[in-house]
XYZ file of C-alpha atoms in Angstrom:
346
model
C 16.579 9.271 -1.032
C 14.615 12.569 -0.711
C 11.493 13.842 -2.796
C 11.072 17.195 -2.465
C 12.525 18.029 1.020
C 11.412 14.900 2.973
C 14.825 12.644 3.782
C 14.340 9.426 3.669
C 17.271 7.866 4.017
C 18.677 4.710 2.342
C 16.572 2.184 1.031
C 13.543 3.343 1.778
C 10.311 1.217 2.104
C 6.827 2.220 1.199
C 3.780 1.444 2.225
C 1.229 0.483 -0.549
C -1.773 3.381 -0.702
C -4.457 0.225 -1.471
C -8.095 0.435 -0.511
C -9.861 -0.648 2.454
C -6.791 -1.693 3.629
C -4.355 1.161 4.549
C -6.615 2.909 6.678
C -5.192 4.775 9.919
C -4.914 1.678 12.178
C -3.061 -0.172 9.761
C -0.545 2.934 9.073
C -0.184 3.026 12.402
C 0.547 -0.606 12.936
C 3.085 -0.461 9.671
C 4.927 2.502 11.378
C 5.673 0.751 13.949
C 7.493 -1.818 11.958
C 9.343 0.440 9.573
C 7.669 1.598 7.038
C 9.767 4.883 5.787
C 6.887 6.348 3.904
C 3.225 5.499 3.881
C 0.060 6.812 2.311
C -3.555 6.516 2.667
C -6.034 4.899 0.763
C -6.652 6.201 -2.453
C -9.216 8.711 -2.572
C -11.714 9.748 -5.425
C -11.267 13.235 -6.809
C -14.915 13.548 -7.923
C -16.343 12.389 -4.413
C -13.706 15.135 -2.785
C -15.149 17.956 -4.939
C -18.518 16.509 -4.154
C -17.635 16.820 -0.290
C -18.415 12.770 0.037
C -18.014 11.771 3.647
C -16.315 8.795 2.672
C -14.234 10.886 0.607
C -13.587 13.815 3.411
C -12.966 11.071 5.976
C -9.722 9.418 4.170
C -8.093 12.920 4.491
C -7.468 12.752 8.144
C -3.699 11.878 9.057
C -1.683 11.746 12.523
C 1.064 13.668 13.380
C 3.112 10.208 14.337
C 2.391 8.670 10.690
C 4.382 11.440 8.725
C 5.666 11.621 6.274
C 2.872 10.702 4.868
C 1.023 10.914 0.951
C -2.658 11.065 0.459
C -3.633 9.659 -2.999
C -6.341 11.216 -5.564
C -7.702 9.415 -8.983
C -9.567 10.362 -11.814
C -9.923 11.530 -15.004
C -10.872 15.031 -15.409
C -8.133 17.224 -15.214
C -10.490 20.096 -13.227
C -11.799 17.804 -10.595
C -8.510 16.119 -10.104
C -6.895 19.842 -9.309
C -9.538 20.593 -7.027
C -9.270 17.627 -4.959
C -5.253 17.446 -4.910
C -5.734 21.416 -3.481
C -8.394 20.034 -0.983
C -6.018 17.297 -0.558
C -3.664 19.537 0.491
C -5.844 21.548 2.666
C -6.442 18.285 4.686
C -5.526 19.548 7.760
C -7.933 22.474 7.687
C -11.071 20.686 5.829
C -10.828 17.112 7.511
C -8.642 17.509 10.408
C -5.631 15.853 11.624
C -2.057 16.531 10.721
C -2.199 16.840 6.995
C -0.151 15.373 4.273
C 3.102 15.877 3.263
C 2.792 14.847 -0.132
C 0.313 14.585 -2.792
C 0.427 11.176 -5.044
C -1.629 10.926 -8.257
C -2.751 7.202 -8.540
C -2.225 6.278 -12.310
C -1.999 2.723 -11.525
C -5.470 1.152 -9.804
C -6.223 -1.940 -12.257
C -9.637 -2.627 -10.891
C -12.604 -2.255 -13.772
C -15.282 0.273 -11.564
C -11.682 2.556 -11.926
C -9.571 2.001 -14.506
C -13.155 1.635 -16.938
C -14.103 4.877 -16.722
C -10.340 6.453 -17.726
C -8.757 6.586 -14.054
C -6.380 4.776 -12.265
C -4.329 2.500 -14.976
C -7.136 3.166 -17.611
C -5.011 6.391 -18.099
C -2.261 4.651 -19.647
C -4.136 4.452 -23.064
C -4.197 8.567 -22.990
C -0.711 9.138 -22.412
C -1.071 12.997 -23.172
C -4.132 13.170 -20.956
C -2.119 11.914 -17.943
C 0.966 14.375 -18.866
C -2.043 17.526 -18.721
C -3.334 16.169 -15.537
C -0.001 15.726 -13.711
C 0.745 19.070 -14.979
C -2.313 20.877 -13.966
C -1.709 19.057 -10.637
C 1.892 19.841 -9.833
C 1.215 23.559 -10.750
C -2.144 23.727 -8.164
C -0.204 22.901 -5.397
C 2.641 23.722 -3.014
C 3.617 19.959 -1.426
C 5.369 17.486 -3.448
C 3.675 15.758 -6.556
C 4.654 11.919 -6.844
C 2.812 9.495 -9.162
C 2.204 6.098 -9.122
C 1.376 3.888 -12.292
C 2.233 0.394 -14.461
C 4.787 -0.455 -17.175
C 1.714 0.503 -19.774
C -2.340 -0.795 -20.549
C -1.138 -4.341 -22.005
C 1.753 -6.013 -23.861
C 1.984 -4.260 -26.456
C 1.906 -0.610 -25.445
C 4.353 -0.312 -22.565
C 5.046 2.842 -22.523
C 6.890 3.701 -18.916
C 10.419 4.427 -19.794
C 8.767 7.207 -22.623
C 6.237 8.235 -20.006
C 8.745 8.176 -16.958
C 10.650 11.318 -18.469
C 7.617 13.450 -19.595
C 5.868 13.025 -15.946
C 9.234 14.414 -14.760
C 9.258 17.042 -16.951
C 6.193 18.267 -15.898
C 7.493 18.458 -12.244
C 6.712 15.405 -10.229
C 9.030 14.867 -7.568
C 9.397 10.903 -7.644
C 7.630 7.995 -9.461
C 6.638 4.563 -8.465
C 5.941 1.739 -11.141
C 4.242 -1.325 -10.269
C 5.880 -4.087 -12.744
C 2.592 -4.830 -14.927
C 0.547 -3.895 -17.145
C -3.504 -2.631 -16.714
C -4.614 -5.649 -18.493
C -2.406 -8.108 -15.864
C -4.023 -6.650 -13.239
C -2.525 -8.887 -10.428
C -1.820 -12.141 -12.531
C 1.603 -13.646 -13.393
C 5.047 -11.938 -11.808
C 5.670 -8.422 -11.987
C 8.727 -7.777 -14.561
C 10.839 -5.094 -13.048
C 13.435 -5.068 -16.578
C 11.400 -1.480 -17.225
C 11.578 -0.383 -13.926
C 15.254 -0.841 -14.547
C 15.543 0.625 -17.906
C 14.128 3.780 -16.103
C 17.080 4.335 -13.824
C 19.687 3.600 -16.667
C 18.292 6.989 -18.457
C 20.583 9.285 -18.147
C 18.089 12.460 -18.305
C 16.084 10.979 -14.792
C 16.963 11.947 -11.993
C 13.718 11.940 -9.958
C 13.734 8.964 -7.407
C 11.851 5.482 -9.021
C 10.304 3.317 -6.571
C 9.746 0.198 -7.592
C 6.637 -1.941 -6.603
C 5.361 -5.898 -7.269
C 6.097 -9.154 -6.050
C 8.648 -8.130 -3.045
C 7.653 -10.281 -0.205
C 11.010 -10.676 1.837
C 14.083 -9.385 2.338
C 16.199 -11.515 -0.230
C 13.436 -10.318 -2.749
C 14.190 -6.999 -1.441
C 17.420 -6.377 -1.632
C 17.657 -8.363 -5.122
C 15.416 -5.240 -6.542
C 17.456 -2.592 -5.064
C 21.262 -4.578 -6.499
C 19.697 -5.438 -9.764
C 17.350 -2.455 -11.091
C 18.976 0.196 -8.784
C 15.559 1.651 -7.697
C 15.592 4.308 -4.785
C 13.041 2.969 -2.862
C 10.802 -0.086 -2.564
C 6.863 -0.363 -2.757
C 4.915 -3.188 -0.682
C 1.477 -3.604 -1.029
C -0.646 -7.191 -0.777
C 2.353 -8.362 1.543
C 1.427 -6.533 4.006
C -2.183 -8.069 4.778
C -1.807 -9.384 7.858
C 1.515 -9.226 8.044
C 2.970 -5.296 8.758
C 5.916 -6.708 10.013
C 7.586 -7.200 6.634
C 9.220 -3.761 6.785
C 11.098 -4.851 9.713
C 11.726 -7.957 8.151
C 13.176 -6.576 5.032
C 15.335 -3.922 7.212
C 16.638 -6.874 8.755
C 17.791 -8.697 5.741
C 19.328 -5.881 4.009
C 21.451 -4.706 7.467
C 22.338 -8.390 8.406
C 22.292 -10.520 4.744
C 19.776 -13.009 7.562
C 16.091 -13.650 8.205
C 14.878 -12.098 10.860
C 13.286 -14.213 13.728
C 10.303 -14.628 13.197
C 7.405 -14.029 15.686
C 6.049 -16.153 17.938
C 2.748 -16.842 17.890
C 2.050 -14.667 21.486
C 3.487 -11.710 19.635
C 0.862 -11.953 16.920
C -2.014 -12.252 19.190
C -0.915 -9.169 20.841
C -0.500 -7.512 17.083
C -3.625 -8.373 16.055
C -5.122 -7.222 19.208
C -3.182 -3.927 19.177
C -4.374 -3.501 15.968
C -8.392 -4.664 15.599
C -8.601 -2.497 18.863
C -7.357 0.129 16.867
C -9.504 -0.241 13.951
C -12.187 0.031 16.141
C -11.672 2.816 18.122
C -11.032 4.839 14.409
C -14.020 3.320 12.247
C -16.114 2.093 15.058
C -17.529 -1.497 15.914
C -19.118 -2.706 12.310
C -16.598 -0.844 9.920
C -14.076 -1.834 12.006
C -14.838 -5.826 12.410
C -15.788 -5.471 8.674
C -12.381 -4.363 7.712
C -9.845 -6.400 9.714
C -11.218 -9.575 8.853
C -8.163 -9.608 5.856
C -5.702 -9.010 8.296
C -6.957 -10.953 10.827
C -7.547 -14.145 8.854
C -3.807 -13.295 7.535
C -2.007 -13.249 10.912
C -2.312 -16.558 11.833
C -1.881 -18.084 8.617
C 1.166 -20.258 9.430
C -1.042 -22.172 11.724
C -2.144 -25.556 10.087
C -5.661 -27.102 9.979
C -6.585 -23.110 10.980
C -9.914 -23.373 8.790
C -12.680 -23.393 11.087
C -11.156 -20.825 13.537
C -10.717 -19.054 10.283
C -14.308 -18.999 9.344
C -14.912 -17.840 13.208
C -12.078 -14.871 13.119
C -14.075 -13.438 9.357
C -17.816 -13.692 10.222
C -17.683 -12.435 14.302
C -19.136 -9.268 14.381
C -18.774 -8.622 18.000
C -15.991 -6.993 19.087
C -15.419 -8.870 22.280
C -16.024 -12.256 20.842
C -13.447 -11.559 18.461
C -11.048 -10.167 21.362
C -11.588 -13.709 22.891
C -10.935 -15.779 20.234
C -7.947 -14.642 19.551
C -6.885 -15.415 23.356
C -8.845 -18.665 22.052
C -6.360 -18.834 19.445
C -3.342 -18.439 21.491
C -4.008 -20.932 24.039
C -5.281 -23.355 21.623
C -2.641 -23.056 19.167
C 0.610 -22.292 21.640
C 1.844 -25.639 21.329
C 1.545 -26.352 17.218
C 4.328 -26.054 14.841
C 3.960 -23.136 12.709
C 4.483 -23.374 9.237
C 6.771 -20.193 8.500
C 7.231 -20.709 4.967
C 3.598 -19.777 4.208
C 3.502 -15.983 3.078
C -0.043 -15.455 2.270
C -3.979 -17.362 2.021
C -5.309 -15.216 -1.154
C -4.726 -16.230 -4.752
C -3.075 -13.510 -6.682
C -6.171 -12.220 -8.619
């Protein structure tokens, strides 16, 4: 699978671009395990234009997590051309390596987003998204990929339509997540659109399909039965970046990979909160792996009070020592390895 120039081989496997979450220590912690293509968290076209530090700061990418996508949202068509050429401009106005790609997020459910017109709220102004991804693959020299839903609700699923005019306006690949705006997160994704996509004859951009895949059988059921190019993961990852190399090792072997022991989690999660620290600093950093951290162990039964311990720590080297807590006191205790994650699907 390529988009634009960037080979990705087989079967690739993204990396979710999902907020708060996909920050630089967790890329670099999901590179490690396989993840083909990754991008960062989305970023706001209207604080970019506005030179928002927040903003600014989500532009900086390493040389070791390429190929890599940074995402912009919004709604008005100038600001979102402005940011996608500041976007990519990275390197020079943020730092870092820059991106390799430039992703317009049609797809963000949440209210504060998708309200106002951006994210998934563009699916009820079909024509408005068309200008935008226009205006934006025209602005810039990288790659333009978009990522989106089957439509706003039930009754106006309008993907397959949609999927040809966004590649007629030049995008270079396009992800669907299998819902609608007005799912949000609830019920299973249904990937028969996604599938009706790749059975046009007139596409012939890559479709990456994204929602529900949380293991390899799940996996490589997408790829056989809808024939998507590449795969999407997103909330399966919290606390658990090793599902690319789990995946990898279903679809090479037709097995389950072993899974890890409890030692090699401790060491993950230290690897990684050390990370997050050393890249946001001691508050934003706690702040933000308490997700993954609470996620990492969450095969271990009657967990609940070390839980509460691991997500309201705020010092650094009291959470360093419970997780050597965690592995001493735990070593010994069955794990429950069917478990695949503590959060409802909201």
């Amino acid at each position: 699978m390529k988009i634009g120039n960037i080979d990705l081989g087989g079967q690739p496997l993204f990396l979710a671009p999902m907020e708060d979450v996909t920050d630089a220590s967790f890329r670099y912690i999901c590179k490690e395990f396989g993840a083909d293509m990754m991008y960062t968290e989305f970023v706001s076209s209207d604080g970019l234009i506005r030179d928002a530090k927040k903003s600014l700061a989500k532009l900086v990418t390493f040389d070791y997590e390429k190929p890599i996508g940074i995402q912009i949202y919004g709604h008005i068509p100038e600001a979102m051309v402005e940011a996608a050429v500041m976007a990519e401009d990275a390197a020079r106005i943020a730092g870092g390596a820059g991106p390799d790609i430039i992703d317009i997020n049609f797809g963000c459910p949440v209210n504060k987003i998708a309200g106002r017109g951006a994210g998934s709220g563009m699916m009820r102004f079909p024509d408005k998204m068309v200008e935008i991804t226009k205006a934006v693959v025209d602005a810039v020299k990288l790659p333009v990929t978009v990522k989106t839903r089957l439509g706003w609700d039930e009754n106006s699923k309008i993907i397959v339509e949609l999927a040809e005019r966004l590649q007629d306006v030049g995008i270079a690949a396009l992800t669907v997540h299998g819902r609608t705006r007005c799912q949000m997160y609830k019920g299973e994704a249904d990937w028969t659109l996604i599938g009706k996509i790749k059975e046009n004859p007139r596409m012939h951009i890559p479709i990456i399909g994204n929602g529900d895949i949380t293991d390899g059988p799940g996996a490589k059921a997408a790829f056989e039965r809808y024939g998507v190019d590449g795969i999407m993961i997103g909330r399966a990852t919290y606390g658990r970046p090793w599902i690319f190399k789990e995946i990898k090792h279903y679809l090479k072997y037709n097995e389950p990979m072993t899974p890890l022991t409890l030692d090699e989690k401790v060491d993950l999660a230290k690897k990684h909160f050390c990370k997050s620290v050393s890249v946001k600093g001691d508050r934003v950093g706690v702040l933000e792996m308490r997700r993954h951290l609470s996620n990492y162990f969450k095969c271990i039964p009657n967990f609940k009070e070390t839980r509460l311990k691991l997500v309201t720590t705020n010092e650094p080297e009291k959470i360093l020592e419970l997780l050597e807590y965690i592995r001493e006191r735990f070593r010994d205790v069955p794990m429950n390895q069917n478990v695949t994650s503590i959060y409802e699907d909201k």
